[in-house]
Coordinates of C-alpha atoms and ligand atoms in Angstrom, one line a residue:
M1 CA 24.4 11.5 -8.7
N2 CA 22.4 14.6 -8.4
E3 CA 23.7 16.2 -5.1
K4 CA 19.7 16.7 -4.1
Y5 CA 19.5 12.9 -3.6
K6 CA 22.6 11.9 -2.1
D7 CA 21.2 11.6 1.5
L8 CA 19.1 8.8 0.1
F9 CA 22.4 6.8 -0.5
A10 CA 24.0 7.2 2.9
P11 CA 24.5 3.9 4.4
F12 CA 22.3 3.3 7.6
T13 CA 23.2 1.2 10.5
L14 CA 20.2 -0.7 12.3
P15 CA 20.2 -0.9 16.1
N16 CA 21.6 -4.5 15.7
G17 CA 24.8 -3.1 14.1
I18 CA 23.7 -4.5 10.4
E19 CA 24.6 -1.7 7.9
L20 CA 22.1 -1.1 5.1
K21 CA 23.9 0.4 1.9
N22 CA 21.1 3.0 1.2
R23 CA 17.9 4.3 2.4
I24 CA 15.5 2.7 0.0
V25 CA 13.8 -0.7 0.7
M26 CA 11.4 -2.8 -1.3
A27 CA 8.0 -2.9 0.4
P28 CA 6.3 -6.3 1.0
M29 CA 4.1 -7.2 -1.8
T30 CA 1.9 -10.3 -2.2
H31 CA 2.1 -11.9 -5.7
W32 CA -0.4 -14.8 -5.8
S33 CA 2.4 -16.6 -7.8
S34 CA 3.4 -19.5 -5.3
N35 CA 2.2 -23.1 -6.1
V36 CA -1.1 -24.3 -4.6
D37 CA 0.9 -26.4 -2.0
G38 CA 2.7 -23.2 -0.7
T39 CA 6.1 -23.9 -2.4
V40 CA 7.8 -21.3 -4.4
T41 CA 7.7 -21.0 -8.2
D42 CA 10.6 -19.9 -10.6
A43 CA 8.3 -17.0 -11.7
E44 CA 8.6 -15.4 -8.3
I45 CA 12.2 -16.0 -7.9
K46 CA 12.8 -14.1 -11.1
Y47 CA 10.5 -11.4 -9.9
Y48 CA 12.6 -10.9 -6.7
S49 CA 15.8 -11.1 -8.3
R50 CA 15.0 -8.4 -10.8
R51 CA 14.2 -6.0 -8.0
S52 CA 16.9 -6.9 -5.4
N53 CA 20.0 -5.1 -6.9
G54 CA 19.5 -1.6 -6.0
V55 CA 17.6 -1.5 -2.8
S56 CA 19.4 -2.2 0.6
M57 CA 16.8 -4.4 1.9
V58 CA 13.9 -6.5 0.4
I59 CA 10.8 -7.5 2.5
T60 CA 9.1 -10.5 0.9
A61 CA 5.4 -10.9 0.4
C62 CA 3.7 -12.1 3.6
T63 CA 3.9 -15.9 4.4
H64 CA 1.5 -17.7 6.8
V65 CA 2.7 -18.9 10.0
T66 CA 0.0 -21.6 10.4
A67 CA -2.1 -23.5 7.8
N68 CA -5.2 -21.6 8.9
G69 CA -3.4 -18.2 8.4
Q70 CA -3.4 -18.4 4.6
G71 CA -5.0 -15.2 3.3
F72 CA -4.3 -15.3 -0.4
H73 CA -4.2 -17.8 -3.3
G74 CA -0.8 -18.5 -4.5
Q75 CA 1.0 -17.6 -1.2
F76 CA 4.2 -19.1 -0.1
A77 CA 4.1 -20.7 3.2
A78 CA 6.1 -20.8 6.4
Y79 CA 4.1 -23.2 8.7
N80 CA 6.1 -26.3 8.3
D81 CA 9.9 -27.3 8.3
E82 CA 9.3 -28.6 4.7
F83 CA 9.0 -25.3 3.4
I84 CA 12.6 -24.4 4.5
P85 CA 14.2 -25.2 1.1
D86 CA 11.6 -23.0 -0.6
L87 CA 12.0 -20.2 1.8
K88 CA 15.7 -20.4 1.1
R89 CA 15.4 -20.1 -2.6
V90 CA 13.7 -16.7 -2.1
A91 CA 16.3 -15.5 0.4
D92 CA 19.2 -16.6 -1.9
A93 CA 17.6 -14.8 -4.9
I94 CA 17.5 -11.5 -3.0
K95 CA 20.9 -12.0 -1.2
E96 CA 22.6 -12.8 -4.4
Q97 CA 21.7 -9.4 -5.8
G98 CA 23.1 -7.6 -2.9
A99 CA 20.1 -6.9 -0.8
K100 CA 19.1 -8.0 2.8
A101 CA 16.4 -10.5 2.7
V102 CA 13.6 -10.0 5.3
L103 CA 10.7 -12.5 5.5
Q104 CA 7.3 -11.1 6.3
I105 CA 5.6 -13.4 8.7
Y106 CA 1.8 -13.2 9.2
H107 CA -1.6 -14.9 10.0
G108 CA -4.8 -13.6 7.9
G109 CA -7.2 -14.3 10.6
K110 CA -10.8 -13.3 9.6
M111 CA -9.3 -12.0 6.2
S112 CA -8.5 -15.6 5.1
P113 CA -10.7 -17.0 2.4
P114 CA -12.6 -20.0 3.9
E115 CA -11.6 -22.3 0.8
L116 CA -7.9 -21.6 1.7
V117 CA -8.1 -22.8 5.4
P118 CA -8.6 -26.5 6.9
N119 CA -12.4 -27.1 7.2
G120 CA -13.1 -23.7 5.9
E121 CA -13.0 -22.5 9.5
I122 CA -11.7 -19.1 9.7
V123 CA -10.6 -17.6 13.1
S124 CA -10.0 -14.2 14.7
A125 CA -9.9 -12.4 18.1
S126 CA -13.7 -12.3 18.1
D127 CA -16.8 -13.2 15.9
I128 CA -16.9 -9.9 14.1
P129 CA -16.5 -10.5 10.3
A130 CA -14.3 -8.6 7.9
E131 CA -16.2 -6.6 5.4
Q132 CA -15.5 -5.8 1.7
N133 CA -17.3 -3.0 0.1
G134 CA -19.9 -3.1 3.0
V135 CA -20.6 -6.6 2.6
P136 CA -19.8 -8.7 5.6
G137 CA -17.8 -12.0 4.9
K138 CA -17.9 -15.3 6.8
T139 CA -18.1 -15.0 10.6
P140 CA -14.9 -16.1 12.2
R141 CA -14.6 -18.2 15.2
P142 CA -12.9 -16.7 18.3
L143 CA -9.7 -18.3 19.2
T144 CA -9.4 -19.8 22.6
E145 CA -6.6 -18.7 24.9
G146 CA -4.7 -22.0 24.0
E147 CA -5.0 -21.6 20.4
I148 CA -3.8 -17.9 20.7
E149 CA -0.5 -19.4 22.6
E150 CA -0.1 -21.9 19.7
I151 CA -0.2 -19.0 17.2
I152 CA 2.4 -17.0 19.0
N153 CA 4.6 -20.1 19.1
A154 CA 4.0 -20.4 15.4
Y155 CA 5.4 -16.7 14.6
G156 CA 8.4 -18.0 16.6
E157 CA 8.7 -21.2 14.6
A158 CA 8.5 -19.3 11.3
T159 CA 11.1 -17.2 12.6
R160 CA 13.4 -20.1 13.5
R161 CA 12.7 -21.3 9.6
A162 CA 13.6 -17.9 8.5
I163 CA 16.9 -18.2 10.3
E164 CA 17.6 -21.8 8.9
A165 CA 16.6 -20.6 5.4
G166 CA 19.3 -17.8 5.6
Y167 CA 17.3 -14.7 5.9
D168 CA 18.8 -11.5 7.2
G169 CA 15.6 -11.0 9.4
V170 CA 11.8 -11.2 9.7
E171 CA 9.1 -8.5 9.6
I172 CA 6.1 -9.3 11.8
H173 CA 3.2 -8.1 9.8
G174 CA 1.0 -6.3 12.2
A175 CA -0.8 -4.3 9.7
N176 CA -3.3 -4.2 7.0
G177 CA -6.2 -5.7 8.9
Y178 CA -4.7 -9.3 9.6
L179 CA -4.6 -11.3 12.8
I180 CA -2.3 -9.0 14.8
Q181 CA -4.2 -5.9 13.9
Q182 CA -7.5 -7.9 14.6
F183 CA -6.4 -8.2 18.3
F184 CA -5.3 -4.7 18.5
S185 CA -8.6 -3.3 17.0
G186 CA -11.4 -2.3 19.5
H187 CA -13.7 -3.0 16.4
S188 CA -12.4 -6.5 15.7
N189 CA -11.5 -7.6 19.3
R190 CA -14.5 -7.7 21.9
R191 CA -12.8 -10.2 24.1
E192 CA -12.9 -10.0 27.9
D193 CA -9.9 -12.1 28.8
R194 CA -6.2 -11.2 29.0
F195 CA -6.1 -10.6 25.3
G196 CA -9.0 -7.9 25.1
G197 CA -11.1 -5.4 27.1
T198 CA -8.9 -2.6 27.5
L199 CA -6.2 -0.8 25.3
E200 CA -3.4 -2.5 27.1
K201 CA -5.0 -5.9 26.9
R202 CA -5.5 -5.4 23.1
M203 CA -1.8 -4.9 22.8
A204 CA -1.0 -8.2 24.6
F205 CA -1.1 -10.5 21.6
P206 CA 0.9 -8.1 19.3
L207 CA 3.6 -7.7 22.0
A208 CA 3.6 -11.3 22.8
V209 CA 4.5 -12.1 19.2
V210 CA 7.3 -9.7 19.3
D211 CA 8.7 -11.2 22.5
K212 CA 8.4 -14.5 21.0
V213 CA 10.2 -13.8 17.7
K214 CA 12.9 -12.0 19.8
S215 CA 13.4 -14.9 22.1
V216 CA 13.6 -17.4 19.2
V217 CA 16.3 -15.0 17.6
E218 CA 18.2 -15.1 20.8
E219 CA 18.0 -19.0 20.9
Y220 CA 18.8 -19.9 17.2
G221 CA 20.0 -16.7 15.5
D222 CA 22.9 -14.3 15.9
S223 CA 22.8 -10.6 17.1
F224 CA 22.6 -9.5 13.4
F225 CA 19.2 -11.0 12.8
I226 CA 16.9 -8.1 11.9
V227 CA 13.4 -8.0 13.6
G228 CA 11.0 -5.4 12.3
H229 CA 7.3 -4.8 13.0
R230 CA 4.7 -3.3 10.6
F231 CA 1.5 -1.6 11.5
S232 CA -1.5 0.5 10.0
P233 CA -1.9 3.4 12.1
E234 CA -5.8 3.9 11.9
E235 CA -9.0 2.0 11.1
P236 CA -12.3 3.7 9.7
E237 CA -14.8 1.7 12.0
E238 CA -16.2 3.6 15.0
K239 CA -14.6 1.4 17.6
G240 CA -11.5 0.8 15.2
I241 CA -7.9 1.9 16.0
T242 CA -7.2 5.6 16.4
M243 CA -4.1 7.4 16.2
A244 CA -4.0 7.8 19.8
D245 CA -4.2 3.8 20.1
T246 CA -1.3 3.8 17.7
L247 CA 0.7 6.0 19.6
E248 CA 0.3 3.9 22.8
L249 CA 1.3 0.8 20.8
V250 CA 4.3 2.4 19.2
D251 CA 5.4 3.6 22.4
A252 CA 5.5 0.2 23.8
L253 CA 7.0 -1.3 20.6
A254 CA 9.9 1.3 20.7
D255 CA 11.1 0.0 23.8
K256 CA 11.1 -3.7 22.5
G257 CA 14.7 -3.9 21.1
L258 CA 13.3 -4.0 17.4
D259 CA 15.5 -3.0 14.6
Y260 CA 12.8 -1.1 12.8
L261 CA 9.1 -0.2 12.8
H262 CA 7.3 0.1 9.6
V263 CA 4.3 2.1 9.1
S264 CA 1.9 0.9 6.5
L265 CA 0.5 3.9 4.4
G266 CA -0.8 4.3 0.9
D267 CA 0.2 7.9 0.9
F268 CA 3.3 8.8 3.0
F269 CA 2.0 12.4 3.4
S270 CA -1.6 11.4 4.7
T271 CA -2.8 13.3 7.7
V272 CA -4.4 11.9 10.8
H273 CA -8.1 11.2 11.0
R274 CA -8.9 11.2 14.7
G275 CA -7.5 10.5 18.2
V276 CA -5.0 13.4 18.3
D277 CA -5.4 17.2 18.7
D278 CA -3.9 18.4 15.4
L279 CA -5.5 16.7 12.5
T280 CA -3.4 18.9 9.9
K281 CA -0.3 17.1 10.9
T282 CA 0.8 13.9 9.1
R283 CA 0.7 10.4 10.7
V284 CA 4.4 10.2 10.0
E285 CA 5.2 13.4 11.9
Y286 CA 3.2 12.1 14.9
L287 CA 5.0 8.8 14.7
L288 CA 8.5 10.2 14.6
E289 CA 7.6 12.5 17.5
K290 CA 6.3 9.6 19.7
I291 CA 9.3 7.3 18.7
N292 CA 11.8 10.0 19.5
D293 CA 14.8 8.2 17.8
R294 CA 14.2 5.1 20.0
V295 CA 13.9 2.7 16.8
P296 CA 14.3 3.5 13.1
L297 CA 10.9 4.0 11.3
I298 CA 10.3 3.1 7.7
G299 CA 7.8 5.2 5.7
V300 CA 6.0 4.2 2.5
G301 CA 3.0 5.2 0.3
S302 CA 3.0 6.7 -3.1
I303 CA 6.7 7.6 -3.6
Y304 CA 7.1 7.5 -7.3
S305 CA 9.6 10.1 -8.3
A306 CA 12.9 10.9 -6.8
E307 CA 11.5 14.3 -5.7
D308 CA 8.7 12.3 -3.9
A309 CA 11.5 10.5 -2.1
R310 CA 13.6 13.7 -1.3
K311 CA 10.4 15.5 0.1
A312 CA 9.7 12.4 2.2
F313 CA 13.1 12.2 3.6
E314 CA 12.9 15.7 4.7
T315 CA 10.6 14.7 7.6
G316 CA 13.7 13.1 9.1
I317 CA 12.5 9.7 8.5
P318 CA 15.6 7.4 8.1
L319 CA 14.2 4.7 5.6
L320 CA 11.9 4.7 2.7
A321 CA 10.0 1.7 1.3
L322 CA 8.8 1.5 -2.4
G323 CA 6.1 -0.9 -3.5
R324 CA 4.1 -0.1 -6.5
E325 CA 6.9 2.0 -8.0
L326 CA 9.3 -0.8 -8.0
L327 CA 6.7 -3.1 -10.0
I328 CA 6.5 -0.1 -12.5
D329 CA 10.4 0.6 -12.6
P330 CA 12.6 -2.1 -11.0
D331 CA 15.7 0.2 -12.0
W332 CA 14.5 3.2 -9.8
V333 CA 17.2 3.1 -7.3
Q334 CA 19.9 2.7 -9.9
K335 CA 18.5 5.5 -12.1
V336 CA 18.7 8.0 -9.2
A337 CA 22.2 6.7 -8.2
D338 CA 23.3 7.3 -11.9
G339 CA 22.0 10.9 -12.0
K340 CA 19.2 9.4 -14.4
E341 CA 16.2 10.3 -12.2
A342 CA 14.4 12.0 -15.2
E343 CA 14.3 8.4 -16.8
I344 CA 12.1 6.9 -13.9
V345 CA 8.9 5.5 -15.3
T346 CA 6.0 6.3 -13.0
K347 CA 3.1 4.7 -14.8
L348 CA 3.0 1.1 -15.7
D349 CA 3.6 0.3 -19.3
K350 CA 0.9 -2.4 -19.9
E351 CA 3.0 -3.8 -22.8
K352 CA 5.9 -4.7 -20.7
Q353 CA 5.1 -7.6 -18.4
E354 CA 7.8 -9.7 -19.5
E355 CA 10.5 -7.0 -19.6
L356 CA 9.3 -6.0 -16.0
V357 CA 9.3 -9.6 -14.9
I358 CA 6.0 -9.4 -13.2
P359 CA 4.4 -13.0 -12.8
D360 CA 1.3 -13.7 -14.6
Q361 CA -1.0 -13.8 -11.4
L362 CA 0.4 -10.5 -10.1
W363 CA 0.0 -9.1 -13.6
K364 CA -3.6 -10.2 -13.6
M365 CA -4.5 -8.9 -10.3
I366 CA -2.9 -5.3 -11.4
I367 CA -4.8 -5.1 -14.7
N368 CA -8.0 -6.3 -13.3
R369 CA -7.9 -3.6 -10.6
P370 CA -7.9 -0.2 -12.3
G371 CA -6.5 2.8 -10.3
W372 CA -4.4 0.4 -8.1
V373 CA -1.1 0.9 -9.9
P374 CA -0.7 4.1 -11.9
G375 CA -1.1 3.7 -15.6
V376 CA -3.7 1.0 -15.1
Ligands
FMN401 C1 0.4 -5.8 -5.1 C2 0.6 -5.4 -3.8 C3 0.7 -6.4 -2.8 C4 0.9 -6.1 -1.4 N1 1.1 -7.0 -0.5 C5 1.5 -6.7 0.9 C6 2.0 -7.6 1.7 O1 2.1 -8.9 1.4 N2 2.3 -7.3 3.1 C7 2.1 -5.9 3.3 O2 2.5 -5.6 4.5 N3 1.9 -5.0 2.4 C8 1.4 -5.5 1.2 N4 1.0 -4.3 0.3 C9 1.2 -2.8 0.8 C10 2.7 -2.3 0.2 O3 3.5 -3.0 1.2 C11 2.7 -0.9 0.5 O4 2.5 -0.5 1.8 C12 1.6 -0.1 -0.3 O5 1.6 -0.5 -1.7 C13 1.8 1.4 -0.4 O6 3.2 1.7 -1.0 P1 3.5 1.9 -2.4 O7 2.7 3.2 -2.6 O8 4.9 2.3 -2.5 O9 3.1 1.0 -3.3 C14 0.9 -4.7 -1.1 C15 0.7 -3.7 -2.0 C16 0.6 -4.1 -3.4 C17 0.5 -3.1 -4.5

């Protein structure tokens, strides 16, 4: 291994005592490849298996905790005990290759396509529709307080299923515009009850989910079960999340006894848009400062080469996630470990779907969206 990259391969111990064998984890990526009924296909098992033998931890595609939380076609489900054997197949495939398996649990809220949820009724914090390319989608129905409690419990139930299915941990998906973020966002959340109205009240739902998941782990799991939390730092809408809001949330999350926080970014080095004094600083710099070593942070976003990873690591971040790069080159970690970083592929070879073990539906999504994955 090239001396320059050896720090990426130092083992890392999470707060709960679990040791990760290196600093590279696989980012959660939806693959649209599960069966219509939420059960798991052989194609997705092969896809995970192919990508789990270099990284220290694999975070799965998001899985919905209630039937009305499904946000994508071909998503695997976690809202019922009947799914435990399928959840287990994914965990086993990852663990067999030597990585820790972490199940990403979520609810799509207003981002759910109506045709995927019971009675076509989509729900959210308030009746503010999601927008795609400036076009508003269907208006969601605001959840009642009782329904909110049920969904908080559902995150707990999905965690219990993850424990029973043999996962090493769960990641609470509070990022990318889904239900947890909809409650935290001043744009999406216009409530005036205990779940909205002030920044503190907008944090109530995200923090209640963390508390529920932690209490379920205490009851059903062991002390080595990993609990992480993912968040998006900023939203573009006028009333949307600012970096100042996020720093408050992160401050609260950092004291929750989590094993890691995971910022969701398209570019690791992106600078802050608003809400703080110095807009030349990166989001990661602000986050590391606020967290102040209370909990490990995972960084992510457009890390393709070993040099990209080394530069990102120089910020002092302890863990890095790779998403698209592991679609393009599943052997990224092994190549760096073997001193063959020059052989890393950073543009998708459109002739190699089979060799790269990318399921048909994921392949179609990538090919039909030019610019999303480099090389397409
Ligand atoms: C195909 C695809 C599916 C994704 N699905 C999820 C998901 O299920 N959950 C999530 O938190 N992020 C998801 N993301 C975002 C990635 O986890 C990651 O943050 C993003 O791709 C930036 O990292 P990268 O540049 O290494 O790809 C997805 C990204 C891609 C490309």
